[in-house]
PDB file of C-alpha atoms in Angstrom:
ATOM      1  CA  UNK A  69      20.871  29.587  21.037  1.00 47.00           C
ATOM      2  CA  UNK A  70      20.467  32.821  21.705  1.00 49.00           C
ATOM      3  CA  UNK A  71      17.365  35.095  21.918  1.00 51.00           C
ATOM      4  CA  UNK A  72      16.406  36.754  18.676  1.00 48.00           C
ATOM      5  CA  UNK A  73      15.944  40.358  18.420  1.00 53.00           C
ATOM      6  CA  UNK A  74      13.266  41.273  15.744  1.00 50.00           C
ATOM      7  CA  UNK A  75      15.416  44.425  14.557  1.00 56.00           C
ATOM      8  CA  UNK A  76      18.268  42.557  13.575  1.00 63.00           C
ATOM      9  CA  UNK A  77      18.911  41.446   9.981  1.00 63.00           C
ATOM     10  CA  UNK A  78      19.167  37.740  11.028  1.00 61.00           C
ATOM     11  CA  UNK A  79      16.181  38.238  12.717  1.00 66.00           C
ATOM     12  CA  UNK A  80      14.166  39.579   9.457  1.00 68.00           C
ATOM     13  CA  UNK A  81      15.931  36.699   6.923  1.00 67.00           C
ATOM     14  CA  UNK A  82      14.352  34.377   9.140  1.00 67.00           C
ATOM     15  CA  UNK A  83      11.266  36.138   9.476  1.00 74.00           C
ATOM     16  CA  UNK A  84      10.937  36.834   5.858  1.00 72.00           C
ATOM     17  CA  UNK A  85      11.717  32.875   5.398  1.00 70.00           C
ATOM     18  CA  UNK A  86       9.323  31.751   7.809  1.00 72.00           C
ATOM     19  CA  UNK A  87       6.310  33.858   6.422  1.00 75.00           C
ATOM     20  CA  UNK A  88       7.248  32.559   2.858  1.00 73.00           C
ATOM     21  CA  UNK A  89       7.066  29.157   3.674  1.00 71.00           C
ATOM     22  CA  UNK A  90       3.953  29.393   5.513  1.00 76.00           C
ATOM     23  CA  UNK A  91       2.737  30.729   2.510  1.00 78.00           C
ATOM     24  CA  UNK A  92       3.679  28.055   0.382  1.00 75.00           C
ATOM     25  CA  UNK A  93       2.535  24.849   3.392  1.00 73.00           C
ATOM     26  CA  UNK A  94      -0.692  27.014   2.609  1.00 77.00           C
ATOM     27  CA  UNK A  95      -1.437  26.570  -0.574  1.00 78.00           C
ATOM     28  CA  UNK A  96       0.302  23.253  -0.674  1.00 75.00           C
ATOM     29  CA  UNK A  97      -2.572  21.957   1.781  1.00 73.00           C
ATOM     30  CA  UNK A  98      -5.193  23.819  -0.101  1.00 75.00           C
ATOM     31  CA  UNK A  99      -4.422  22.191  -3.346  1.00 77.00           C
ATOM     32  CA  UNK A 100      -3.616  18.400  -1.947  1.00 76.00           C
ATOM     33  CA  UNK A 101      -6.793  18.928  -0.170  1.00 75.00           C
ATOM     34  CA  UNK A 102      -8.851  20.075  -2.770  1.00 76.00           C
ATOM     35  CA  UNK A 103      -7.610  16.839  -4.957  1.00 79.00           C
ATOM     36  CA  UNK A 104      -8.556  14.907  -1.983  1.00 77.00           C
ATOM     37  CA  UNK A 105     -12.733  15.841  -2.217  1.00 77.00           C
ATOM     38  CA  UNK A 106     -12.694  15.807  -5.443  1.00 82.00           C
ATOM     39  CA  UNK A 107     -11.224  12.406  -5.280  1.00 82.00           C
ATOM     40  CA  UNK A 108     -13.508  11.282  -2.444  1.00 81.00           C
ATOM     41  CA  UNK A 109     -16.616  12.750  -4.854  1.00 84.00           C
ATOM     42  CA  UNK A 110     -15.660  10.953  -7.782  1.00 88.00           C
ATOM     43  CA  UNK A 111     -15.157   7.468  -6.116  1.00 87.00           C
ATOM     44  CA  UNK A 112     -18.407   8.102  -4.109  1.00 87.00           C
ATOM     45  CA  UNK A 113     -20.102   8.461  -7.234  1.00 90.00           C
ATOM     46  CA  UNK A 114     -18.668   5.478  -9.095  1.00 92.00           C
ATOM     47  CA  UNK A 115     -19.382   3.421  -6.208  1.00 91.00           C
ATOM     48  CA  UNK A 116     -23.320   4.799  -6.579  1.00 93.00           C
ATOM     49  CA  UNK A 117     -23.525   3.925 -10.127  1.00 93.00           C
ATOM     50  CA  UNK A 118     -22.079   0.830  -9.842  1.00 93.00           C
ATOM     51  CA  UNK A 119     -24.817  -0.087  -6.972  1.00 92.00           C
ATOM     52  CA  UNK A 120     -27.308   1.166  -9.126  1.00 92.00           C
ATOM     53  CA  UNK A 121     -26.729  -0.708 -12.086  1.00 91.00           C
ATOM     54  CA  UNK A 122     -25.963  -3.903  -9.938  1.00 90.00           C
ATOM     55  CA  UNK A 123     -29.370  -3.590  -8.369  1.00 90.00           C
ATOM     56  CA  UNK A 124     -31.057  -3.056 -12.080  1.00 88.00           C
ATOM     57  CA  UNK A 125     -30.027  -6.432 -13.399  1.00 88.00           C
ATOM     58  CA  UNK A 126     -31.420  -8.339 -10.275  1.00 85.00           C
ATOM     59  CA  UNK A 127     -34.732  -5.489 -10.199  1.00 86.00           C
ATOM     60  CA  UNK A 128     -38.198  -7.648  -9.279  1.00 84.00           C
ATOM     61  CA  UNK A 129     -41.517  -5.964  -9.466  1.00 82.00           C
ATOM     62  CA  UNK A 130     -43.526  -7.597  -7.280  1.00 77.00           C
ATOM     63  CA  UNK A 131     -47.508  -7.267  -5.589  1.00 76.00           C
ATOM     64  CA  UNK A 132     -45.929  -5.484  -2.418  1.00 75.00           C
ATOM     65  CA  UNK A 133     -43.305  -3.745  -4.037  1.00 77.00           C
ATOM     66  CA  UNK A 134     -39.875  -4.160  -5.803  1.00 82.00           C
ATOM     67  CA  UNK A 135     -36.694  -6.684  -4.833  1.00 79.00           C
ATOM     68  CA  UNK A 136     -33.438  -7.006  -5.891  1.00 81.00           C
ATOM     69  CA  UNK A 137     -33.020 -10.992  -6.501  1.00 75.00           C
ATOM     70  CA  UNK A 138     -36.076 -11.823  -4.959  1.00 73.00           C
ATOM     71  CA  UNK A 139     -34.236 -10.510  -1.415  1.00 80.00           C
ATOM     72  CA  UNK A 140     -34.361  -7.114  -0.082  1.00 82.00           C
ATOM     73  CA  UNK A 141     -32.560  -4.217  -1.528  1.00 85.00           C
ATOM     74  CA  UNK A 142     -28.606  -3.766  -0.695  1.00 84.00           C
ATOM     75  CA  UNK A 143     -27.971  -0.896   1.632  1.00 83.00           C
ATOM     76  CA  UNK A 144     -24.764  -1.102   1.020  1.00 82.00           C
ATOM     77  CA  UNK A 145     -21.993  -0.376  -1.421  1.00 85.00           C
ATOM     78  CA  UNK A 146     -18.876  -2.456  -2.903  1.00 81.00           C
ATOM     79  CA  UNK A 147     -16.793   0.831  -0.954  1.00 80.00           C
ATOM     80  CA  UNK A 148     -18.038  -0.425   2.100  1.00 80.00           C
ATOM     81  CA  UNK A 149     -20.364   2.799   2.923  1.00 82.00           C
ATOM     82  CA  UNK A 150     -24.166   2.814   3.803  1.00 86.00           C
ATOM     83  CA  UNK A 151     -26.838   3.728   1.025  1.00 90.00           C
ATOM     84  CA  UNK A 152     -30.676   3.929   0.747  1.00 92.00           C
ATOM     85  CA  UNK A 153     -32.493   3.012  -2.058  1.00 93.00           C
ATOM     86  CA  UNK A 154     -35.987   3.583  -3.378  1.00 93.00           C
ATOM     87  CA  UNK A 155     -38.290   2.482  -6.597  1.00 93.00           C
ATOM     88  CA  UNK A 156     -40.571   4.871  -7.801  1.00 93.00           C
ATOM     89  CA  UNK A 157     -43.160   3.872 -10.652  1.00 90.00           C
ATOM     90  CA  UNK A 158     -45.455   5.904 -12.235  1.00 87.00           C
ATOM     91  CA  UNK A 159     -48.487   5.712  -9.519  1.00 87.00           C
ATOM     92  CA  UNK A 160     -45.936   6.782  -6.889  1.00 90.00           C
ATOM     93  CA  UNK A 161     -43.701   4.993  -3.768  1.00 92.00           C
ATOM     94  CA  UNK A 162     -42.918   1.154  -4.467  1.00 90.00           C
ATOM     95  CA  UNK A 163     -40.695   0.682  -1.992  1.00 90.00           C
ATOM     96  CA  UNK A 164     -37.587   1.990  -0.183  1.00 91.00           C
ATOM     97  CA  UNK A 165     -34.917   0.736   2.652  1.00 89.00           C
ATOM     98  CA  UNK A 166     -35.755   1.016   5.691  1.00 88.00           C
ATOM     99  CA  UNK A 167     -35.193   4.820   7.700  1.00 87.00           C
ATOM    100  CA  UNK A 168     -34.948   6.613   4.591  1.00 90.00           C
ATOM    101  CA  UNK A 169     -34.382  10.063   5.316  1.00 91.00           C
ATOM    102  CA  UNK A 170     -35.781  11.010   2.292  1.00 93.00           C
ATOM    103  CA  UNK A 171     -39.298  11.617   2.511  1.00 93.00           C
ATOM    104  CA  UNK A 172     -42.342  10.220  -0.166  1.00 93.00           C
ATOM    105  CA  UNK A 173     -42.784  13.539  -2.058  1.00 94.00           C
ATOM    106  CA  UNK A 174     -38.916  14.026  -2.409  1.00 94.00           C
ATOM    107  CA  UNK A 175     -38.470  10.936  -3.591  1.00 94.00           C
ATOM    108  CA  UNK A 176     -41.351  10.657  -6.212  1.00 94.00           C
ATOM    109  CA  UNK A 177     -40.303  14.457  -7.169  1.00 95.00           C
ATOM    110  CA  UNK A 178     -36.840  12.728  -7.599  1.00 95.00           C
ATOM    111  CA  UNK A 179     -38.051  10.358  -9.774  1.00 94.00           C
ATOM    112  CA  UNK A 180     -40.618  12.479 -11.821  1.00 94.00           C
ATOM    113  CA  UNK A 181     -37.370  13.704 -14.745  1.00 94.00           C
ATOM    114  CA  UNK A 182     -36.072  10.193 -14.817  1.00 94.00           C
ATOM    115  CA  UNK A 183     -39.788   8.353 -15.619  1.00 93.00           C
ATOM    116  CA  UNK A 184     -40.515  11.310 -18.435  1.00 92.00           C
ATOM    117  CA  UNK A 185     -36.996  11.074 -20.187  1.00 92.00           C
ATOM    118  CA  UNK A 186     -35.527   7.691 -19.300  1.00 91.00           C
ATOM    119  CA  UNK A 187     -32.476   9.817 -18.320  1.00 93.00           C
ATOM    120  CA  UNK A 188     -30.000   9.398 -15.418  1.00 94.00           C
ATOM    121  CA  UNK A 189     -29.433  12.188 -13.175  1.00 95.00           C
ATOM    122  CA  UNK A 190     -27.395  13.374 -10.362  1.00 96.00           C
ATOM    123  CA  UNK A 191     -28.952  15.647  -7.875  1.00 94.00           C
ATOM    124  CA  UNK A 192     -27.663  17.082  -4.438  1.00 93.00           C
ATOM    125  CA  UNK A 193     -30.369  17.662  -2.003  1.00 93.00           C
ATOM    126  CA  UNK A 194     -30.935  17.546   2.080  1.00 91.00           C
ATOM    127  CA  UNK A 195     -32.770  15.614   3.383  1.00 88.00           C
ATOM    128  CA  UNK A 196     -35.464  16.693   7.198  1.00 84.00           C
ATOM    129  CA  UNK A 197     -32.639  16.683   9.432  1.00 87.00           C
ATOM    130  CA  UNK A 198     -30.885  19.028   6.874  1.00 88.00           C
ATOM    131  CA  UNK A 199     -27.995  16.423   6.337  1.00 90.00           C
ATOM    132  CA  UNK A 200     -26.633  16.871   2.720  1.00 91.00           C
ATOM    133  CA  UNK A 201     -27.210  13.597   0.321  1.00 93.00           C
ATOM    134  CA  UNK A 202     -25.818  12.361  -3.181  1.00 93.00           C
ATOM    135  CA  UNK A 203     -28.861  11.623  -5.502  1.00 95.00           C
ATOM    136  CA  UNK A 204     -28.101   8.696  -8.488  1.00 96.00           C
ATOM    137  CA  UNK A 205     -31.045   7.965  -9.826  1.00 96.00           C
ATOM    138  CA  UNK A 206     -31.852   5.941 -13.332  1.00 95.00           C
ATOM    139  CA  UNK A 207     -34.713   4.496 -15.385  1.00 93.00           C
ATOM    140  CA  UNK A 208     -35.479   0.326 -15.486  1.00 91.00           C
ATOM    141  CA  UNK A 209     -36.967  -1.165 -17.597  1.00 85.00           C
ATOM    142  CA  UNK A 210     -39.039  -4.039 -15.810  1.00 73.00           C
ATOM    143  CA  UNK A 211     -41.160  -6.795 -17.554  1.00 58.00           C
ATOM    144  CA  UNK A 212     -44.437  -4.690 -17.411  1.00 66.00           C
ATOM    145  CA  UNK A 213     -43.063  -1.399 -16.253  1.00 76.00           C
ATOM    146  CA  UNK A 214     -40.951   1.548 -16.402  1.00 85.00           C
ATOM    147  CA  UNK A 215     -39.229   2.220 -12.894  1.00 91.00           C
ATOM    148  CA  UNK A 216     -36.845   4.841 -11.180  1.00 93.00           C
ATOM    149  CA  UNK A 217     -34.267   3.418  -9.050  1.00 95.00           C
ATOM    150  CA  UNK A 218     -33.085   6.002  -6.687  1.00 95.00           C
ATOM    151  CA  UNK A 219     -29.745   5.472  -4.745  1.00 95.00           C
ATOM    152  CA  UNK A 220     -28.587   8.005  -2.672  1.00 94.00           C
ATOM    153  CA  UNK A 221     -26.323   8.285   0.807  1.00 91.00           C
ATOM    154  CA  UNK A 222     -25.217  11.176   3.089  1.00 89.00           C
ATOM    155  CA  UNK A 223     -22.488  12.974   2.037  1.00 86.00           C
ATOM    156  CA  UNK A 224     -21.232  13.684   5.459  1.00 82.00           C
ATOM    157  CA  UNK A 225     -20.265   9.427   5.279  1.00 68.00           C
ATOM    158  CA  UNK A 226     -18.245  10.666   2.611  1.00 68.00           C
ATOM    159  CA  UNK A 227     -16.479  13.668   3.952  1.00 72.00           C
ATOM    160  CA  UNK A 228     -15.940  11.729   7.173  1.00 70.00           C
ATOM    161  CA  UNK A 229     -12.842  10.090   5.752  1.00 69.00           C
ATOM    162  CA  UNK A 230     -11.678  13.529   4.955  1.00 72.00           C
ATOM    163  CA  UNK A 231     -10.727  14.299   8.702  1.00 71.00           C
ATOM    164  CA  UNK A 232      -7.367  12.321   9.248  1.00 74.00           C
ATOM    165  CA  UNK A 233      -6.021  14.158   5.637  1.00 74.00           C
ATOM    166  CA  UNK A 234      -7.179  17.601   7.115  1.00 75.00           C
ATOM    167  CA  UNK A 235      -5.110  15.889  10.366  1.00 78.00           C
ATOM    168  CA  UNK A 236      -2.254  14.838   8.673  1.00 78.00           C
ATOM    169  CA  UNK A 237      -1.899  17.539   6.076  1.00 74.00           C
ATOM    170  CA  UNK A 238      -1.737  20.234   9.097  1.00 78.00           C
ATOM    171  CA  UNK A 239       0.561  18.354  11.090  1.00 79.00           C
ATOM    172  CA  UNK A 240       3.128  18.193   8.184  1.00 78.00           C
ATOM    173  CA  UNK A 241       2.851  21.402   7.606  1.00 78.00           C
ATOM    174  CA  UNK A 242       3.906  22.856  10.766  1.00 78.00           C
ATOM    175  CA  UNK A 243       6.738  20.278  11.123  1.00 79.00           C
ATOM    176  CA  UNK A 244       7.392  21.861   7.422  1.00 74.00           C
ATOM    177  CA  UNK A 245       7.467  25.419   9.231  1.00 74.00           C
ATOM    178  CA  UNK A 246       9.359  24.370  11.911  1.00 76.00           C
ATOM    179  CA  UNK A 247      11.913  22.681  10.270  1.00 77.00           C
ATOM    180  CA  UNK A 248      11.943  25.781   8.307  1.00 71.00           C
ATOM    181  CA  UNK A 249      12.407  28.019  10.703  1.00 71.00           C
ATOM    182  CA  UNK A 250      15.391  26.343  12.095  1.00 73.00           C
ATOM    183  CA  UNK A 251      17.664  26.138   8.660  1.00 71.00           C
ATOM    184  CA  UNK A 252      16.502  29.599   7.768  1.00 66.00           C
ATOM    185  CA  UNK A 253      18.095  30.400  11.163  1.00 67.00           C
ATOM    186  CA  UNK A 254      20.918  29.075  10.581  1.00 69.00           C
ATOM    187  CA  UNK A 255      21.161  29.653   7.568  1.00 67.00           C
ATOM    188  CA  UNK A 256      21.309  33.233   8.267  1.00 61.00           C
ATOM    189  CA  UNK A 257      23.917  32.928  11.050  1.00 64.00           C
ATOM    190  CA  UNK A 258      25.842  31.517   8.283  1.00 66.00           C
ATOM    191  CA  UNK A 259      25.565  34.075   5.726  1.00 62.00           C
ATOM    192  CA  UNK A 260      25.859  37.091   8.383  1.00 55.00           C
ATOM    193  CA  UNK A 261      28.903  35.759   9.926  1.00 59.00           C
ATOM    194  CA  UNK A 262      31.485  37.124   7.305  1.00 59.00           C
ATOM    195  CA  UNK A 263      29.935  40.423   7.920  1.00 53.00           C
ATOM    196  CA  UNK A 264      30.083  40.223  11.417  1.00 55.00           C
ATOM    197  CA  UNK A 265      33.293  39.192  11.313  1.00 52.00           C
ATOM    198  CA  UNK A 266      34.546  42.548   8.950  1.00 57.00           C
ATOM    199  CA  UNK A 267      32.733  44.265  10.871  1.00 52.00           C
ATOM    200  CA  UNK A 268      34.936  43.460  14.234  1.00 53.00           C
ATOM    201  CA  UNK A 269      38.015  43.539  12.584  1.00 50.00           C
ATOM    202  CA  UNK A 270      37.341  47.554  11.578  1.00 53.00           C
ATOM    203  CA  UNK A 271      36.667  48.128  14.773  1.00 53.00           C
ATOM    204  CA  UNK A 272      39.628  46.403  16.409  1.00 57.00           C
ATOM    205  CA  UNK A 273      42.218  48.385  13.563  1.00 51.00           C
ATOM    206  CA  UNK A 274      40.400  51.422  14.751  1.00 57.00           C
ATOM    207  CA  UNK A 275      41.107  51.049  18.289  1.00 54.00           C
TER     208      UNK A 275
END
């Protein structure tokens, strides 16, 4: 193959080709991307509620705090990924998992709108070591209390298994470019060639 000059017309068809399909591998990835989190965020909150109202059926109040089932509290969801969870009554702190990164204030402060309305809610917050966490937390109704169960888990976890789509997405794209560049290339040689073609047979007759 020979070396491309930039000023020929070849040379600008297949420029003009490669930039538009750059373009387009662009907003391709943006937009299969952007499905992707939102995806991710959607199934990471199912799998929240689903803990959540899992550990309310099995929720025991007890003298040194609060079980699920009489054992400890699950710190860990049906999609595999680590959670915390906390109960919060009315005089404050019942319990929480172990290494909570949440501290006592945040997570009464949590709880405060869920004991006063009985409402659900979904808050984002971050926690001391300014890691970003998904807040699910929901009023229970115990035999001789009110209770907020708080599950929440890091939303980096989440994002994590974001990193081979970025991976993936980026590799296809420039094998998308490349392969690109090469049929606009020839592509061009193709259409150009009648030209060239007239063009050497003027010359010849002119001779």
């Amino acid at each position: 193959m020979r070396p491309i000059r930039l000023t020929t017309t070849r040379a600008r068809l297949t420029l003009l080709s490669i930039a538009l399909l750059a373009i387009a591998a662009l907003v391709a990835d943006g937009g299969l991307y952007s499905i992707a989190v939102i995806s991710t965020a959607n199934a990471s909150d199912a799998a929240l509620k689903r803990q959540a109202e899992l550990i309310s059926q099995g929720l025991r109040l007890t003298h040194h705090g609060a079980t699920c089932l009489g054992g400890d509290l699950p710190t860990q969801a049906d999609d595999g990924l680590a959670t915390d969870v906390s109960v919060v009554g009315d005089l404050g702190l019942l319990t929480s998992t172990p290494d909570n990164p949440l501290r006592t204030a945040t997570l009464e402060a949590l709880a405060a709108p869920v004991l006063k309305t009985r409402r659900s809610i979904w808050v984002d917050i971050s926690d001391a070591s300014h890691v970003r966490r998904r807040v699910y937390a929901i009023s229970v109704r115990s035999v001789n209390a009110t209770v907020a169960l708080i599950v929440e888990r890091s939303v980096e976890t989440q994002n994590a298994s974001l990193g081979w789509i970025r991976w993936l997405l980026a590799s296809l794209s420039v094998l998308f470019v490349a392969l690109g560049w090469l049929v606009a290339y020839w592509q061009a040689c193709r259409i150009l060639r009648p030209v060239r073609d007239i063009a050497a047979l003027a010359q010849s007759l002119s001779e």
